[in-house]
Amino acid sequence: MALFDLVGRRWTLRVIWELEQAARPLTFRGLRAACDDLSSSVLTRRLGELTEARIVERVSDGYVLTATGHDLVRSLEPVLAWARDWSRDLTDTDR
């Protein structure tokens, strides 16, 4: 349950997503911009929580997902597929 508490916090999944999509480590400023300029205080908190959970790590040139972070993203792929189907079903029933 602790994982659901963590990923359910505002901006957590977005931070993970942006790090997963990045071709190279993202600086704090780069990550903040990628997340539509979320507040520095929230980003600092989320990065601290994700680092403590060993999902994100700070490297010399920014932030990256750890192997555990990449595993988390892969494990969420079925949920993403379900969400796409669900969204499509909602759209189809609205017509």
PDB file of N, CA and C in Angstrom:
ATOM      1  N   MET A   1       0.806  -1.202   0.000  1.00  0.00           N
ATOM      2  CA  MET A   1       0.000   0.000   0.000  1.00  0.00           C
ATOM      3  C   MET A   1       0.848   1.263   0.000  1.00  0.00           C
ATOM      4  N   ALA A   2       2.038   1.190   0.546  1.00  0.00           N
ATOM      5  CA  ALA A   2       2.890   2.377   0.589  1.00  0.00           C
ATOM      6  C   ALA A   2       3.174   2.899  -0.818  1.00  0.00           C
ATOM      7  N   LEU A   3       3.324   1.992  -1.781  1.00  0.00           N
ATOM      8  CA  LEU A   3       3.570   2.422  -3.154  1.00  0.00           C
ATOM      9  C   LEU A   3       2.388   3.212  -3.692  1.00  0.00           C
ATOM     10  N   PHE A   4       1.170   2.737  -3.444  1.00  0.00           N
ATOM     11  CA  PHE A   4      -0.005   3.460  -3.923  1.00  0.00           C
ATOM     12  C   PHE A   4      -0.109   4.830  -3.268  1.00  0.00           C
ATOM     13  N   ASP A   5       0.249   4.911  -2.007  1.00  0.00           N
ATOM     14  CA  ASP A   5       0.257   6.210  -1.336  1.00  0.00           C
ATOM     15  C   ASP A   5       1.248   7.152  -2.012  1.00  0.00           C
ATOM     16  N   LEU A   6       2.419   6.637  -2.347  1.00  0.00           N
ATOM     17  CA  LEU A   6       3.442   7.466  -2.975  1.00  0.00           C
ATOM     18  C   LEU A   6       3.041   7.891  -4.382  1.00  0.00           C
ATOM     19  N   VAL A   7       2.682   6.942  -5.237  1.00  0.00           N
ATOM     20  CA  VAL A   7       2.377   7.306  -6.626  1.00  0.00           C
ATOM     21  C   VAL A   7       1.055   8.042  -6.751  1.00  0.00           C
ATOM     22  N   GLY A   8       0.222   7.961  -5.725  1.00  0.00           N
ATOM     23  CA  GLY A   8      -1.045   8.677  -5.748  1.00  0.00           C
ATOM     24  C   GLY A   8      -0.928  10.145  -5.376  1.00  0.00           C
ATOM     25  N   ARG A   9       0.235  10.552  -4.919  1.00  0.00           N
ATOM     26  CA  ARG A   9       0.414  11.955  -4.555  1.00  0.00           C
ATOM     27  C   ARG A   9       0.507  12.805  -5.812  1.00  0.00           C
ATOM     28  N   ARG A  10      -0.001  14.001  -5.683  1.00  0.00           N
ATOM     29  CA  ARG A  10      -0.026  14.917  -6.824  1.00  0.00           C
ATOM     30  C   ARG A  10       1.371  15.100  -7.400  1.00  0.00           C
ATOM     31  N   TRP A  11       1.478  15.005  -8.706  1.00  0.00           N
ATOM     32  CA  TRP A  11       2.678  15.212  -9.505  1.00  0.00           C
ATOM     33  C   TRP A  11       3.648  14.028  -9.501  1.00  0.00           C
ATOM     34  N   THR A  12       3.468  13.037  -8.653  1.00  0.00           N
ATOM     35  CA  THR A  12       4.438  11.940  -8.590  1.00  0.00           C
ATOM     36  C   THR A  12       4.530  11.187  -9.910  1.00  0.00           C
ATOM     37  N   LEU A  13       3.397  10.766 -10.439  1.00  0.00           N
ATOM     38  CA  LEU A  13       3.440  10.025 -11.702  1.00  0.00           C
ATOM     39  C   LEU A  13       3.961  10.884 -12.840  1.00  0.00           C
ATOM     40  N   ARG A  14       3.663  12.166 -12.810  1.00  0.00           N
ATOM     41  CA  ARG A  14       4.170  13.056 -13.870  1.00  0.00           C
ATOM     42  C   ARG A  14       5.692  13.135 -13.815  1.00  0.00           C
ATOM     43  N   VAL A  15       6.248  13.246 -12.623  1.00  0.00           N
ATOM     44  CA  VAL A  15       7.710  13.284 -12.477  1.00  0.00           C
ATOM     45  C   VAL A  15       8.320  11.983 -13.003  1.00  0.00           C
ATOM     46  N   ILE A  16       7.748  10.865 -12.614  1.00  0.00           N
ATOM     47  CA  ILE A  16       8.237   9.569 -13.097  1.00  0.00           C
ATOM     48  C   ILE A  16       8.133   9.489 -14.615  1.00  0.00           C
ATOM     49  N   TRP A  17       6.994   9.913 -15.158  1.00  0.00           N
ATOM     50  CA  TRP A  17       6.781   9.883 -16.610  1.00  0.00           C
ATOM     51  C   TRP A  17       7.825  10.724 -17.346  1.00  0.00           C
ATOM     52  N   GLU A  18       8.050  11.929 -16.880  1.00  0.00           N
ATOM     53  CA  GLU A  18       9.003  12.812 -17.558  1.00  0.00           C
ATOM     54  C   GLU A  18      10.419  12.254 -17.498  1.00  0.00           C
ATOM     55  N   LEU A  19      10.781  11.647 -16.384  1.00  0.00           N
ATOM     56  CA  LEU A  19      12.112  11.040 -16.292  1.00  0.00           C
ATOM     57  C   LEU A  19      12.217   9.826 -17.199  1.00  0.00           C
ATOM     58  N   GLU A  20      11.149   9.076 -17.313  1.00  0.00           N
ATOM     59  CA  GLU A  20      11.140   7.908 -18.207  1.00  0.00           C
ATOM     60  C   GLU A  20      11.278   8.345 -19.667  1.00  0.00           C
ATOM     61  N   GLN A  21      10.652   9.427 -20.044  1.00  0.00           N
ATOM     62  CA  GLN A  21      10.661   9.898 -21.423  1.00  0.00           C
ATOM     63  C   GLN A  21      11.947  10.621 -21.811  1.00  0.00           C
ATOM     64  N   ALA A  22      12.682  11.090 -20.837  1.00  0.00           N
ATOM     65  CA  ALA A  22      13.883  11.894 -21.104  1.00  0.00           C
ATOM     66  C   ALA A  22      14.999  11.033 -21.694  1.00  0.00           C
ATOM     67  N   ALA A  23      15.682  11.593 -22.665  1.00  0.00           N
ATOM     68  CA  ALA A  23      16.794  10.887 -23.302  1.00  0.00           C
ATOM     69  C   ALA A  23      18.053  10.917 -22.444  1.00  0.00           C
ATOM     70  N   ARG A  24      18.094  11.841 -21.512  1.00  0.00           N
ATOM     71  CA  ARG A  24      19.254  11.979 -20.621  1.00  0.00           C
ATOM     72  C   ARG A  24      18.768  12.528 -19.285  1.00  0.00           C
ATOM     73  N   PRO A  25      19.639  12.555 -18.292  1.00  0.00           N
ATOM     74  CA  PRO A  25      19.205  13.080 -16.979  1.00  0.00           C
ATOM     75  C   PRO A  25      18.625  14.486 -17.104  1.00  0.00           C
ATOM     76  N   LEU A  26      17.640  14.764 -16.280  1.00  0.00           N
ATOM     77  CA  LEU A  26      17.021  16.083 -16.258  1.00  0.00           C
ATOM     78  C   LEU A  26      17.475  16.837 -15.025  1.00  0.00           C
ATOM     79  N   THR A  27      17.879  18.067 -15.229  1.00  0.00           N
ATOM     80  CA  THR A  27      18.206  18.923 -14.098  1.00  0.00           C
ATOM     81  C   THR A  27      16.918  19.264 -13.364  1.00  0.00           C
ATOM     82  N   PHE A  28      17.044  19.814 -12.179  1.00  0.00           N
ATOM     83  CA  PHE A  28      15.869  20.231 -11.425  1.00  0.00           C
ATOM     84  C   PHE A  28      15.046  21.204 -12.259  1.00  0.00           C
ATOM     85  N   ARG A  29      15.718  22.177 -12.838  1.00  0.00           N
ATOM     86  CA  ARG A  29      15.033  23.182 -13.647  1.00  0.00           C
ATOM     87  C   ARG A  29      14.382  22.562 -14.883  1.00  0.00           C
ATOM     88  N   GLY A  30      15.083  21.639 -15.525  1.00  0.00           N
ATOM     89  CA  GLY A  30      14.538  20.965 -16.699  1.00  0.00           C
ATOM     90  C   GLY A  30      13.339  20.104 -16.364  1.00  0.00           C
ATOM     91  N   LEU A  31      13.412  19.423 -15.231  1.00  0.00           N
ATOM     92  CA  LEU A  31      12.290  18.601 -14.797  1.00  0.00           C
ATOM     93  C   LEU A  31      11.101  19.467 -14.421  1.00  0.00           C
ATOM     94  N   ARG A  32      11.374  20.561 -13.772  1.00  0.00           N
ATOM     95  CA  ARG A  32      10.298  21.495 -13.395  1.00  0.00           C
ATOM     96  C   ARG A  32       9.585  22.028 -14.643  1.00  0.00           C
ATOM     97  N   ALA A  33      10.355  22.395 -15.668  1.00  0.00           N
ATOM     98  CA  ALA A  33       9.767  22.888 -16.918  1.00  0.00           C
ATOM     99  C   ALA A  33       8.979  21.778 -17.623  1.00  0.00           C
ATOM    100  N   ALA A  34       9.513  20.557 -17.616  1.00  0.00           N
ATOM    101  CA  ALA A  34       8.827  19.443 -18.256  1.00  0.00           C
ATOM    102  C   ALA A  34       7.490  19.148 -17.571  1.00  0.00           C
ATOM    103  N   CYS A  35       7.405  19.462 -16.298  1.00  0.00           N
ATOM    104  CA  CYS A  35       6.177  19.241 -15.522  1.00  0.00           C
ATOM    105  C   CYS A  35       5.326  20.503 -15.468  1.00  0.00           C
ATOM    106  N   ASP A  36       5.388  21.301 -16.504  1.00  0.00           N
ATOM    107  CA  ASP A  36       4.576  22.514 -16.600  1.00  0.00           C
ATOM    108  C   ASP A  36       4.789  23.473 -15.436  1.00  0.00           C
ATOM    109  N   ASP A  37       6.045  23.610 -15.045  1.00  0.00           N
ATOM    110  CA  ASP A  37       6.420  24.570 -14.000  1.00  0.00           C
ATOM    111  C   ASP A  37       5.691  24.357 -12.683  1.00  0.00           C
ATOM    112  N   LEU A  38       5.639  23.102 -12.231  1.00  0.00           N
ATOM    113  CA  LEU A  38       5.089  22.883 -10.900  1.00  0.00           C
ATOM    114  C   LEU A  38       5.984  23.597  -9.894  1.00  0.00           C
ATOM    115  N   SER A  39       5.481  23.835  -8.724  1.00  0.00           N
ATOM    116  CA  SER A  39       6.240  24.640  -7.762  1.00  0.00           C
ATOM    117  C   SER A  39       7.513  23.920  -7.338  1.00  0.00           C
ATOM    118  N   SER A  40       8.530  24.704  -7.038  1.00  0.00           N
ATOM    119  CA  SER A  40       9.811  24.156  -6.600  1.00  0.00           C
ATOM    120  C   SER A  40       9.660  23.341  -5.328  1.00  0.00           C
ATOM    121  N   SER A  41       8.814  23.815  -4.430  1.00  0.00           N
ATOM    122  CA  SER A  41       8.661  23.105  -3.155  1.00  0.00           C
ATOM    123  C   SER A  41       8.029  21.730  -3.353  1.00  0.00           C
ATOM    124  N   VAL A  42       7.045  21.633  -4.233  1.00  0.00           N
ATOM    125  CA  VAL A  42       6.410  20.331  -4.490  1.00  0.00           C
ATOM    126  C   VAL A  42       7.395  19.411  -5.198  1.00  0.00           C
ATOM    127  N   LEU A  43       8.123  19.919  -6.176  1.00  0.00           N
ATOM    128  CA  LEU A  43       9.096  19.090  -6.882  1.00  0.00           C
ATOM    129  C   LEU A  43      10.176  18.608  -5.922  1.00  0.00           C
ATOM    130  N   THR A  44      10.640  19.470  -5.058  1.00  0.00           N
ATOM    131  CA  THR A  44      11.650  19.080  -4.071  1.00  0.00           C
ATOM    132  C   THR A  44      11.125  17.947  -3.195  1.00  0.00           C
ATOM    133  N   ARG A  45       9.881  18.077  -2.730  1.00  0.00           N
ATOM    134  CA  ARG A  45       9.279  17.029  -1.893  1.00  0.00           C
ATOM    135  C   ARG A  45       9.156  15.717  -2.649  1.00  0.00           C
ATOM    136  N   ARG A  46       8.641  15.785  -3.875  1.00  0.00           N
ATOM    137  CA  ARG A  46       8.450  14.559  -4.653  1.00  0.00           C
ATOM    138  C   ARG A  46       9.784  13.883  -4.959  1.00  0.00           C
ATOM    139  N   LEU A  47      10.780  14.668  -5.348  1.00  0.00           N
ATOM    140  CA  LEU A  47      12.081  14.073  -5.630  1.00  0.00           C
ATOM    141  C   LEU A  47      12.669  13.435  -4.376  1.00  0.00           C
ATOM    142  N   GLY A  48      12.482  14.065  -3.228  1.00  0.00           N
ATOM    143  CA  GLY A  48      12.959  13.488  -1.974  1.00  0.00           C
ATOM    144  C   GLY A  48      12.268  12.164  -1.670  1.00  0.00           C
ATOM    145  N   GLU A  49      10.955  12.140  -1.845  1.00  0.00           N
ATOM    146  CA  GLU A  49      10.187  10.912  -1.590  1.00  0.00           C
ATOM    147  C   GLU A  49      10.572   9.806  -2.565  1.00  0.00           C
ATOM    148  N   LEU A  50      10.714  10.164  -3.834  1.00  0.00           N
ATOM    149  CA  LEU A  50      11.069   9.168  -4.841  1.00  0.00           C
ATOM    150  C   LEU A  50      12.500   8.682  -4.676  1.00  0.00           C
ATOM    151  N   THR A  51      13.380   9.548  -4.220  1.00  0.00           N
ATOM    152  CA  THR A  51      14.756   9.148  -3.945  1.00  0.00           C
ATOM    153  C   THR A  51      14.804   8.207  -2.745  1.00  0.00           C
ATOM    154  N   GLU A  52      14.060   8.558  -1.706  1.00  0.00           N
ATOM    155  CA  GLU A  52      14.005   7.701  -0.522  1.00  0.00           C
ATOM    156  C   GLU A  52      13.448   6.323  -0.859  1.00  0.00           C
ATOM    157  N   ALA A  53      12.507   6.275  -1.792  1.00  0.00           N
ATOM    158  CA  ALA A  53      11.904   5.011  -2.220  1.00  0.00           C
ATOM    159  C   ALA A  53      12.774   4.277  -3.248  1.00  0.00           C
ATOM    160  N   ARG A  54      13.896   4.871  -3.609  1.00  0.00           N
ATOM    161  CA  ARG A  54      14.850   4.308  -4.580  1.00  0.00           C
ATOM    162  C   ARG A  54      14.256   4.147  -5.978  1.00  0.00           C
ATOM    163  N   ILE A  55      13.359   5.067  -6.327  1.00  0.00           N
ATOM    164  CA  ILE A  55      12.766   5.087  -7.661  1.00  0.00           C
ATOM    165  C   ILE A  55      13.504   6.091  -8.543  1.00  0.00           C
ATOM    166  N   VAL A  56      14.016   7.135  -7.925  1.00  0.00           N
ATOM    167  CA  VAL A  56      14.768   8.193  -8.612  1.00  0.00           C
ATOM    168  C   VAL A  56      16.103   8.345  -7.907  1.00  0.00           C
ATOM    169  N   GLU A  57      17.121   8.725  -8.677  1.00  0.00           N
ATOM    170  CA  GLU A  57      18.399   9.051  -8.053  1.00  0.00           C
ATOM    171  C   GLU A  57      18.978  10.309  -8.688  1.00  0.00           C
ATOM    172  N   ARG A  58      19.769  10.998  -7.900  1.00  0.00           N
ATOM    173  CA  ARG A  58      20.469  12.201  -8.367  1.00  0.00           C
ATOM    174  C   ARG A  58      21.818  11.754  -8.868  1.00  0.00           C
ATOM    175  N   VAL A  59      22.122  12.101 -10.110  1.00  0.00           N
ATOM    176  CA  VAL A  59      23.433  11.835 -10.688  1.00  0.00           C
ATOM    177  C   VAL A  59      24.109  13.173 -10.950  1.00  0.00           C
ATOM    178  N   SER A  60      25.325  13.149 -11.418  1.00  0.00           N
ATOM    179  CA  SER A  60      26.091  14.393 -11.558  1.00  0.00           C
ATOM    180  C   SER A  60      25.409  15.443 -12.419  1.00  0.00           C
ATOM    181  N   ASP A  61      24.660  15.016 -13.431  1.00  0.00           N
ATOM    182  CA  ASP A  61      24.049  15.995 -14.328  1.00  0.00           C
ATOM    183  C   ASP A  61      22.533  16.040 -14.259  1.00  0.00           C
ATOM    184  N   GLY A  62      21.938  15.550 -13.176  1.00  0.00           N
ATOM    185  CA  GLY A  62      20.491  15.674 -13.025  1.00  0.00           C
ATOM    186  C   GLY A  62      19.870  14.501 -12.297  1.00  0.00           C
ATOM    187  N   TYR A  63      18.622  14.234 -12.643  1.00  0.00           N
ATOM    188  CA  TYR A  63      17.847  13.165 -12.016  1.00  0.00           C
ATOM    189  C   TYR A  63      17.499  12.117 -13.058  1.00  0.00           C
ATOM    190  N   VAL A  64      17.518  10.862 -12.632  1.00  0.00           N
ATOM    191  CA  VAL A  64      17.176   9.737 -13.503  1.00  0.00           C
ATOM    192  C   VAL A  64      16.365   8.728 -12.712  1.00  0.00           C
ATOM    193  N   LEU A  65      15.665   7.873 -13.441  1.00  0.00           N
ATOM    194  CA  LEU A  65      15.015   6.741 -12.798  1.00  0.00           C
ATOM    195  C   LEU A  65      16.063   5.682 -12.497  1.00  0.00           C
ATOM    196  N   THR A  66      15.904   5.009 -11.393  1.00  0.00           N
ATOM    197  CA  THR A  66      16.750   3.872 -11.070  1.00  0.00           C
ATOM    198  C   THR A  66      16.210   2.655 -11.819  1.00  0.00           C
ATOM    199  N   ALA A  67      16.897   1.535 -11.684  1.00  0.00           N
ATOM    200  CA  ALA A  67      16.381   0.288 -12.269  1.00  0.00           C
ATOM    201  C   ALA A  67      15.015  -0.024 -11.675  1.00  0.00           C
ATOM    202  N   THR A  68      14.844   0.241 -10.389  1.00  0.00           N
ATOM    203  CA  THR A  68      13.552   0.033  -9.740  1.00  0.00           C
ATOM    204  C   THR A  68      12.496   0.949 -10.348  1.00  0.00           C
ATOM    205  N   GLY A  69      12.870   2.187 -10.643  1.00  0.00           N
ATOM    206  CA  GLY A  69      11.946   3.122 -11.276  1.00  0.00           C
ATOM    207  C   GLY A  69      11.509   2.647 -12.650  1.00  0.00           C
ATOM    208  N   HIS A  70      12.457   2.146 -13.424  1.00  0.00           N
ATOM    209  CA  HIS A  70      12.114   1.608 -14.748  1.00  0.00           C
ATOM    210  C   HIS A  70      11.210   0.383 -14.616  1.00  0.00           C
ATOM    211  N   ASP A  71      11.485  -0.462 -13.612  1.00  0.00           N
ATOM    212  CA  ASP A  71      10.612  -1.619 -13.361  1.00  0.00           C
ATOM    213  C   ASP A  71       9.195  -1.161 -13.026  1.00  0.00           C
ATOM    214  N   LEU A  72       9.087  -0.109 -12.223  1.00  0.00           N
ATOM    215  CA  LEU A  72       7.774   0.427 -11.873  1.00  0.00           C
ATOM    216  C   LEU A  72       7.019   0.868 -13.120  1.00  0.00           C
ATOM    217  N   VAL A  73       7.687   1.598 -14.003  1.00  0.00           N
ATOM    218  CA  VAL A  73       7.038   2.063 -15.233  1.00  0.00           C
ATOM    219  C   VAL A  73       6.570   0.868 -16.067  1.00  0.00           C
ATOM    220  N   ARG A  74       7.412  -0.146 -16.207  1.00  0.00           N
ATOM    221  CA  ARG A  74       7.019  -1.334 -16.974  1.00  0.00           C
ATOM    222  C   ARG A  74       5.817  -2.031 -16.328  1.00  0.00           C
ATOM    223  N   SER A  75       5.788  -2.049 -15.009  1.00  0.00           N
ATOM    224  CA  SER A  75       4.672  -2.716 -14.331  1.00  0.00           C
ATOM    225  C   SER A  75       3.373  -1.933 -14.483  1.00  0.00           C
ATOM    226  N   LEU A  76       3.458  -0.650 -14.788  1.00  0.00           N
ATOM    227  CA  LEU A  76       2.260   0.168 -14.976  1.00  0.00           C
ATOM    228  C   LEU A  76       1.698   0.087 -16.395  1.00  0.00           C
ATOM    229  N   GLU A  77       2.432  -0.535 -17.315  1.00  0.00           N
ATOM    230  CA  GLU A  77       1.972  -0.609 -18.706  1.00  0.00           C
ATOM    231  C   GLU A  77       0.596  -1.254 -18.850  1.00  0.00           C
ATOM    232  N   PRO A  78       0.272  -2.343 -18.141  1.00  0.00           N
ATOM    233  CA  PRO A  78      -1.091  -2.886 -18.245  1.00  0.00           C
ATOM    234  C   PRO A  78      -2.153  -1.892 -17.760  1.00  0.00           C
ATOM    235  N   VAL A  79      -1.828  -1.106 -16.770  1.00  0.00           N
ATOM    236  CA  VAL A  79      -2.770  -0.095 -16.279  1.00  0.00           C
ATOM    237  C   VAL A  79      -2.985   0.967 -17.353  1.00  0.00           C
ATOM    238  N   LEU A  80      -1.911   1.361 -18.036  1.00  0.00           N
ATOM    239  CA  LEU A  80      -2.036   2.335 -19.118  1.00  0.00           C
ATOM    240  C   LEU A  80      -2.895   1.783 -20.251  1.00  0.00           C
ATOM    241  N   ALA A  81      -2.709   0.515 -20.589  1.00  0.00           N
ATOM    242  CA  ALA A  81      -3.529  -0.108 -21.634  1.00  0.00           C
ATOM    243  C   ALA A  81      -4.996  -0.139 -21.211  1.00  0.00           C
ATOM    244  N   TRP A  82      -5.238  -0.491 -19.948  1.00  0.00           N
ATOM    245  CA  TRP A  82      -6.602  -0.492 -19.429  1.00  0.00           C
ATOM    246  C   TRP A  82      -7.202   0.906 -19.510  1.00  0.00           C
ATOM    247  N   ALA A  83      -6.422   1.913 -19.148  1.00  0.00           N
ATOM    248  CA  ALA A  83      -6.916   3.295 -19.161  1.00  0.00           C
ATOM    249  C   ALA A  83      -7.260   3.739 -20.580  1.00  0.00           C
ATOM    250  N   ARG A  84      -6.466   3.328 -21.559  1.00  0.00           N
ATOM    251  CA  ARG A  84      -6.775   3.679 -22.950  1.00  0.00           C
ATOM    252  C   ARG A  84      -8.099   3.052 -23.378  1.00  0.00           C
ATOM    253  N   ASP A  85      -8.290   1.772 -23.043  1.00  0.00           N
ATOM    254  CA  ASP A  85      -9.548   1.087 -23.383  1.00  0.00           C
ATOM    255  C   ASP A  85     -10.724   1.751 -22.684  1.00  0.00           C
ATOM    256  N   TRP A  86     -10.563   2.055 -21.427  1.00  0.00           N
ATOM    257  CA  TRP A  86     -11.611   2.685 -20.633  1.00  0.00           C
ATOM    258  C   TRP A  86     -11.989   4.039 -21.230  1.00  0.00           C
ATOM    259  N   SER A  87     -10.967   4.821 -21.595  1.00  0.00           N
ATOM    260  CA  SER A  87     -11.211   6.132 -22.187  1.00  0.00           C
ATOM    261  C   SER A  87     -11.947   5.999 -23.517  1.00  0.00           C
ATOM    262  N   ARG A  88     -11.544   5.029 -24.307  1.00  0.00           N
ATOM    263  CA  ARG A  88     -12.199   4.783 -25.594  1.00  0.00           C
ATOM    264  C   ARG A  88     -13.657   4.375 -25.367  1.00  0.00           C
ATOM    265  N   ASP A  89     -13.892   3.503 -24.375  1.00  0.00           N
ATOM    266  CA  ASP A  89     -15.267   3.091 -24.061  1.00  0.00           C
ATOM    267  C   ASP A  89     -16.116   4.278 -23.631  1.00  0.00           C
ATOM    268  N   LEU A  90     -15.546   5.167 -22.834  1.00  0.00           N
ATOM    269  CA  LEU A  90     -16.294   6.359 -22.398  1.00  0.00           C
ATOM    270  C   LEU A  90     -16.649   7.220 -23.591  1.00  0.00           C
ATOM    271  N   THR A  91     -15.704   7.390 -24.496  1.00  0.00           N
ATOM    272  CA  THR A  91     -15.932   8.221 -25.677  1.00  0.00           C
ATOM    273  C   THR A  91     -16.990   7.589 -26.577  1.00  0.00           C
ATOM    274  N   ASP A  92     -16.934   6.265 -26.725  1.00  0.00           N
ATOM    275  CA  ASP A  92     -17.902   5.577 -27.585  1.00  0.00           C
ATOM    276  C   ASP A  92     -19.319   5.664 -27.021  1.00  0.00           C
ATOM    277  N   THR A  93     -19.470   5.613 -25.704  1.00  0.00           N
ATOM    278  CA  THR A  93     -20.805   5.664 -25.111  1.00  0.00           C
ATOM    279  C   THR A  93     -21.367   7.084 -25.094  1.00  0.00           C
ATOM    280  N   ASP A  94     -20.511   8.095 -25.259  1.00  0.00           N
ATOM    281  CA  ASP A  94     -20.970   9.472 -25.301  1.00  0.00           C
ATOM    282  C   ASP A  94     -21.574   9.830 -26.658  1.00  0.00           C
ATOM    283  N   ARG A  95     -21.363   9.007 -27.640  1.00  0.00           N
ATOM    284  CA  ARG A  95     -21.854   9.319 -28.991  1.00  0.00           C
ATOM    285  C   ARG A  95     -23.262   8.886 -29.187  1.00  0.00           C
TER     286      ARG A  95
END
